[in-house]
Amino acid sequence: MYQIGDNIAYPMQGAGTITDIQHSESGEETESYYILSLPFSKMNVMIPVSSSGKVGVRPVISKDEIMQVMKTLGEETQPMPSNWNRRFRENTEKLKTGDIYVVAGVVRDLVRSDRNKKLSTGENKLLNNAKQILESELVLAGGITLDEAETMVLDHI
C-alpha cells in the first residue's frame, strides 16, 4: 500500500503525488481511495486502493531509470500502420499499459512521424497526452522542471 507523499504513475493520466487516503462507507463496506494530485493537469484523481494494482498504478521510475528512458527515445522508430485510425488505436492501447518505456516509444514514434508528415488532430492530441504522461514522470523522478523534462525528451528523439 502506498502512503501519503508517495509519487506514483497512473496510466493515461501521468505521475502525481498521493495527497490523502480517504475512506468511503457504502452500506457495511468501507472502501479506501488514494487521492492523487496530478500537478501538470491540475487534477485530483480518486483511485480505489483495492484495484490500484489492476489499473496499473506503480511507483515512478528511479533517477537511474531516466537514462534508460532517454535511450528508448533515441532508438529506431518502430513500424506503424499506414492507416491513421489503426495507428491511433494501437498507440492508445500502448499508453494504457502504463509502462514508461512503451510510452516513451509512442512519443518517439509520433514526434518523428509528425516531422515527416503533419499528424492528424486526433494523433496530435494523443502525442500531447503521451508527452504529458512521460514528462510528468520525469519531473517527479528527476526532481527537474517541466521545461527541463520537455527539452530532455526532445533532445533525445
PDB file of C-alpha atoms in Angstrom:
ATOM      1  CA  MET A   1       0.000   0.000   0.000  1.00  0.00           C
ATOM      2  CA  TYR A   2       1.225   3.456  -0.872  1.00  0.00           C
ATOM      3  CA  GLN A   3       1.475   6.254   1.660  1.00  0.00           C
ATOM      4  CA  ILE A   4       0.652   9.953   1.614  1.00  0.00           C
ATOM      5  CA  GLY A   5       3.532  11.744  -0.118  1.00  0.00           C
ATOM      6  CA  ASP A   6       4.418   8.835  -2.426  1.00  0.00           C
ATOM      7  CA  ASN A   7       4.883   9.634  -6.105  1.00  0.00           C
ATOM      8  CA  ILE A   8       3.054   7.184  -8.342  1.00  0.00           C
ATOM      9  CA  ALA A   9       2.273   6.805 -12.030  1.00  0.00           C
ATOM     10  CA  TYR A  10      -1.323   6.314 -13.162  1.00  0.00           C
ATOM     11  CA  PRO A  11      -1.815   5.036 -16.740  1.00  0.00           C
ATOM     12  CA  MET A  12      -3.322   7.522 -19.218  1.00  0.00           C
ATOM     13  CA  GLN A  13      -3.059  10.335 -16.641  1.00  0.00           C
ATOM     14  CA  GLY A  14       0.611  10.650 -15.737  1.00  0.00           C
ATOM     15  CA  ALA A  15       2.521  10.869 -12.497  1.00  0.00           C
ATOM     16  CA  GLY A  16       1.448  12.588  -9.332  1.00  0.00           C
ATOM     17  CA  THR A  17       1.682  12.622  -5.575  1.00  0.00           C
ATOM     18  CA  ILE A  18      -0.672  10.931  -3.141  1.00  0.00           C
ATOM     19  CA  THR A  19      -2.023  13.792  -1.054  1.00  0.00           C
ATOM     20  CA  ASP A  20      -4.547  11.856   1.008  1.00  0.00           C
ATOM     21  CA  ILE A  21      -6.113   8.458   1.592  1.00  0.00           C
ATOM     22  CA  GLN A  22      -9.856   8.729   2.084  1.00  0.00           C
ATOM     23  CA  HIS A  23     -12.334   6.143   3.260  1.00  0.00           C
ATOM     24  CA  SER A  24     -15.870   5.901   1.963  1.00  0.00           C
ATOM     25  CA  GLU A  25     -18.576   3.763   3.503  1.00  0.00           C
ATOM     26  CA  SER A  26     -21.216   2.094   1.378  1.00  0.00           C
ATOM     27  CA  GLY A  27     -23.568   0.036   3.473  1.00  0.00           C
ATOM     28  CA  GLU A  28     -21.405  -2.259   5.567  1.00  0.00           C
ATOM     29  CA  GLU A  29     -18.338  -1.987   3.345  1.00  0.00           C
ATOM     30  CA  THR A  30     -15.599   0.607   3.577  1.00  0.00           C
ATOM     31  CA  GLU A  31     -13.503   1.417   0.520  1.00  0.00           C
ATOM     32  CA  SER A  32     -10.208   3.303   0.709  1.00  0.00           C
ATOM     33  CA  TYR A  33      -9.133   5.681  -2.057  1.00  0.00           C
ATOM     34  CA  TYR A  34      -5.802   7.254  -2.920  1.00  0.00           C
ATOM     35  CA  ILE A  35      -6.218  10.937  -3.700  1.00  0.00           C
ATOM     36  CA  LEU A  36      -3.665  11.549  -6.429  1.00  0.00           C
ATOM     37  CA  SER A  37      -2.722  15.127  -7.247  1.00  0.00           C
ATOM     38  CA  LEU A  38      -1.658  15.472 -10.875  1.00  0.00           C
ATOM     39  CA  PRO A  39       0.113  18.837 -10.883  1.00  0.00           C
ATOM     40  CA  PHE A  40       0.501  19.170 -14.645  1.00  0.00           C
ATOM     41  CA  SER A  41      -3.150  18.654 -15.484  1.00  0.00           C
ATOM     42  CA  LYS A  42      -4.165  20.361 -12.223  1.00  0.00           C
ATOM     43  CA  MET A  43      -6.491  17.496 -11.335  1.00  0.00           C
ATOM     44  CA  ASN A  44      -7.088  15.272  -8.354  1.00  0.00           C
ATOM     45  CA  VAL A  45      -7.989  11.650  -9.073  1.00  0.00           C
ATOM     46  CA  MET A  46      -9.532   9.140  -6.666  1.00  0.00           C
ATOM     47  CA  ILE A  47      -8.132   5.637  -7.151  1.00  0.00           C
ATOM     48  CA  PRO A  48      -9.617   2.707  -5.220  1.00  0.00           C
ATOM     49  CA  VAL A  49      -6.802   1.177  -3.162  1.00  0.00           C
ATOM     50  CA  SER A  50      -8.192  -2.323  -3.724  1.00  0.00           C
ATOM     51  CA  SER A  51      -7.912  -2.095  -7.510  1.00  0.00           C
ATOM     52  CA  SER A  52      -4.875   0.163  -7.845  1.00  0.00           C
ATOM     53  CA  GLY A  53      -2.670  -2.714  -8.978  1.00  0.00           C
ATOM     54  CA  LYS A  54      -5.211  -3.914 -11.533  1.00  0.00           C
ATOM     55  CA  VAL A  55      -5.439  -0.498 -13.176  1.00  0.00           C
ATOM     56  CA  GLY A  56      -1.649  -0.235 -13.457  1.00  0.00           C
ATOM     57  CA  VAL A  57      -0.715   2.147 -10.649  1.00  0.00           C
ATOM     58  CA  ARG A  58       3.009   1.857  -9.927  1.00  0.00           C
ATOM     59  CA  PRO A  59       5.818   3.835  -8.291  1.00  0.00           C
ATOM     60  CA  VAL A  60       7.510   6.406 -10.523  1.00  0.00           C
ATOM     61  CA  ILE A  61      10.809   5.344 -12.027  1.00  0.00           C
ATOM     62  CA  SER A  62      14.085   5.959 -10.203  1.00  0.00           C
ATOM     63  CA  LYS A  63      16.663   8.557 -11.213  1.00  0.00           C
ATOM     64  CA  ASP A  64      18.789   5.721 -12.582  1.00  0.00           C
ATOM     65  CA  GLU A  65      15.990   4.610 -14.900  1.00  0.00           C
ATOM     66  CA  ILE A  66      15.716   8.051 -16.515  1.00  0.00           C
ATOM     67  CA  MET A  67      18.728   7.311 -18.722  1.00  0.00           C
ATOM     68  CA  GLN A  68      17.107   4.085 -19.930  1.00  0.00           C
ATOM     69  CA  VAL A  69      14.022   6.105 -20.906  1.00  0.00           C
ATOM     70  CA  MET A  70      16.287   8.524 -22.803  1.00  0.00           C
ATOM     71  CA  LYS A  71      17.884   5.556 -24.551  1.00  0.00           C
ATOM     72  CA  THR A  72      14.419   4.347 -25.588  1.00  0.00           C
ATOM     73  CA  LEU A  73      13.699   7.780 -27.066  1.00  0.00           C
ATOM     74  CA  GLY A  74      16.826   7.514 -29.201  1.00  0.00           C
ATOM     75  CA  GLU A  75      16.104   4.039 -30.551  1.00  0.00           C
ATOM     76  CA  GLU A  76      14.935   3.325 -34.064  1.00  0.00           C
ATOM     77  CA  THR A  77      11.333   4.180 -34.909  1.00  0.00           C
ATOM     78  CA  GLN A  78       9.013   1.181 -34.791  1.00  0.00           C
ATOM     79  CA  PRO A  79       6.908   0.485 -37.892  1.00  0.00           C
ATOM     80  CA  MET A  80       3.365   1.817 -37.574  1.00  0.00           C
ATOM     81  CA  PRO A  81       0.246   1.070 -39.627  1.00  0.00           C
ATOM     82  CA  SER A  82      -0.315   3.472 -42.523  1.00  0.00           C
ATOM     83  CA  ASN A  83      -3.994   3.851 -41.596  1.00  0.00           C
ATOM     84  CA  TRP A  84      -4.179   6.697 -39.060  1.00  0.00           C
ATOM     85  CA  ASN A  85      -7.198   5.195 -37.272  1.00  0.00           C
ATOM     86  CA  ARG A  86      -5.426   1.886 -36.675  1.00  0.00           C
ATOM     87  CA  ARG A  87      -2.254   3.743 -35.630  1.00  0.00           C
ATOM     88  CA  PHE A  88      -4.299   5.825 -33.178  1.00  0.00           C
ATOM     89  CA  ARG A  89      -5.906   2.728 -31.631  1.00  0.00           C
ATOM     90  CA  GLU A  90      -2.577   0.884 -31.342  1.00  0.00           C
ATOM     91  CA  ASN A  91      -0.866   3.849 -29.707  1.00  0.00           C
ATOM     92  CA  THR A  92      -3.790   4.383 -27.327  1.00  0.00           C
ATOM     93  CA  GLU A  93      -3.533   0.740 -26.246  1.00  0.00           C
ATOM     94  CA  LYS A  94       0.194   1.199 -25.675  1.00  0.00           C
ATOM     95  CA  LEU A  95      -0.437   4.211 -23.427  1.00  0.00           C
ATOM     96  CA  LYS A  96      -2.962   2.218 -21.415  1.00  0.00           C
ATOM     97  CA  THR A  97      -0.210  -0.210 -20.371  1.00  0.00           C
ATOM     98  CA  GLY A  98       1.304   2.467 -18.140  1.00  0.00           C
ATOM     99  CA  ASP A  99       4.796   1.178 -18.986  1.00  0.00           C
ATOM    100  CA  ILE A 100       7.043   4.246 -19.150  1.00  0.00           C
ATOM    101  CA  TYR A 101       9.277   2.683 -21.817  1.00  0.00           C
ATOM    102  CA  VAL A 102       6.270   1.914 -24.024  1.00  0.00           C
ATOM    103  CA  VAL A 103       5.005   5.483 -23.500  1.00  0.00           C
ATOM    104  CA  ALA A 104       8.460   6.804 -24.462  1.00  0.00           C
ATOM    105  CA  GLY A 105       8.297   4.709 -27.639  1.00  0.00           C
ATOM    106  CA  VAL A 106       4.908   6.203 -28.544  1.00  0.00           C
ATOM    107  CA  VAL A 107       6.259   9.729 -28.013  1.00  0.00           C
ATOM    108  CA  ARG A 108       9.352   8.963 -30.110  1.00  0.00           C
ATOM    109  CA  ASP A 109       7.399   7.436 -32.983  1.00  0.00           C
ATOM    110  CA  LEU A 110       4.727  10.148 -33.093  1.00  0.00           C
ATOM    111  CA  VAL A 111       7.246  13.014 -32.881  1.00  0.00           C
ATOM    112  CA  ARG A 112       9.235  11.529 -35.753  1.00  0.00           C
ATOM    113  CA  SER A 113       6.073  10.853 -37.735  1.00  0.00           C
ATOM    114  CA  ASP A 114       4.993  14.476 -37.194  1.00  0.00           C
ATOM    115  CA  ARG A 115       8.357  15.688 -38.504  1.00  0.00           C
ATOM    116  CA  ASN A 116       7.823  13.736 -41.735  1.00  0.00           C
ATOM    117  CA  LYS A 117       4.116  14.416 -42.213  1.00  0.00           C
ATOM    118  CA  LYS A 118       1.783  16.505 -40.070  1.00  0.00           C
ATOM    119  CA  LEU A 119      -0.194  14.364 -37.618  1.00  0.00           C
ATOM    120  CA  SER A 120      -3.987  14.301 -37.684  1.00  0.00           C
ATOM    121  CA  THR A 121      -5.757  16.279 -34.967  1.00  0.00           C
ATOM    122  CA  GLY A 122      -6.526  13.087 -33.027  1.00  0.00           C
ATOM    123  CA  GLU A 123      -2.945  11.850 -33.219  1.00  0.00           C
ATOM    124  CA  ASN A 124      -1.645  15.267 -32.214  1.00  0.00           C
ATOM    125  CA  LYS A 125      -3.822  15.168 -29.075  1.00  0.00           C
ATOM    126  CA  LEU A 126      -2.572  11.645 -28.390  1.00  0.00           C
ATOM    127  CA  LEU A 127       1.040  12.836 -28.758  1.00  0.00           C
ATOM    128  CA  ASN A 128       0.435  15.715 -26.346  1.00  0.00           C
ATOM    129  CA  ASN A 129      -1.146  13.321 -23.836  1.00  0.00           C
ATOM    130  CA  ALA A 130       1.754  10.862 -24.191  1.00  0.00           C
ATOM    131  CA  LYS A 131       4.283  13.673 -23.705  1.00  0.00           C
ATOM    132  CA  GLN A 132       2.452  14.853 -20.592  1.00  0.00           C
ATOM    133  CA  ILE A 133       2.475  11.321 -19.158  1.00  0.00           C
ATOM    134  CA  LEU A 134       6.191  10.906 -19.896  1.00  0.00           C
ATOM    135  CA  GLU A 135       7.292  14.368 -18.809  1.00  0.00           C
ATOM    136  CA  SER A 136       5.278  14.321 -15.574  1.00  0.00           C
ATOM    137  CA  GLU A 137       7.070  11.157 -14.525  1.00  0.00           C
ATOM    138  CA  LEU A 138      10.475  12.560 -15.470  1.00  0.00           C
ATOM    139  CA  VAL A 139       9.756  15.671 -13.368  1.00  0.00           C
ATOM    140  CA  LEU A 140       8.895  13.646 -10.265  1.00  0.00           C
ATOM    141  CA  ALA A 141      11.635  11.044 -10.797  1.00  0.00           C
ATOM    142  CA  GLY A 142      14.411  13.502 -11.569  1.00  0.00           C
ATOM    143  CA  GLY A 143      13.441  16.499  -9.478  1.00  0.00           C
ATOM    144  CA  ILE A 144      13.502  18.695 -12.588  1.00  0.00           C
ATOM    145  CA  THR A 145      11.132  21.285 -14.034  1.00  0.00           C
ATOM    146  CA  LEU A 146       8.579  20.578 -16.732  1.00  0.00           C
ATOM    147  CA  ASP A 147      10.559  22.715 -19.202  1.00  0.00           C
ATOM    148  CA  GLU A 148      13.711  20.714 -18.451  1.00  0.00           C
ATOM    149  CA  ALA A 149      11.817  17.454 -18.953  1.00  0.00           C
ATOM    150  CA  GLU A 150      10.396  18.640 -22.278  1.00  0.00           C
ATOM    151  CA  THR A 151      13.827  19.716 -23.505  1.00  0.00           C
ATOM    152  CA  MET A 152      15.346  16.428 -22.344  1.00  0.00           C
ATOM    153  CA  VAL A 153      12.725  14.413 -24.239  1.00  0.00           C
ATOM    154  CA  LEU A 154      13.021  16.351 -27.497  1.00  0.00           C
ATOM    155  CA  ASP A 155      16.841  16.344 -27.351  1.00  0.00           C
ATOM    156  CA  HIS A 156      16.913  12.543 -27.224  1.00  0.00           C
ATOM    157  CA  ILE A 157      14.499  11.871 -30.097  1.00  0.00           C
TER     158      ILE A 157
END
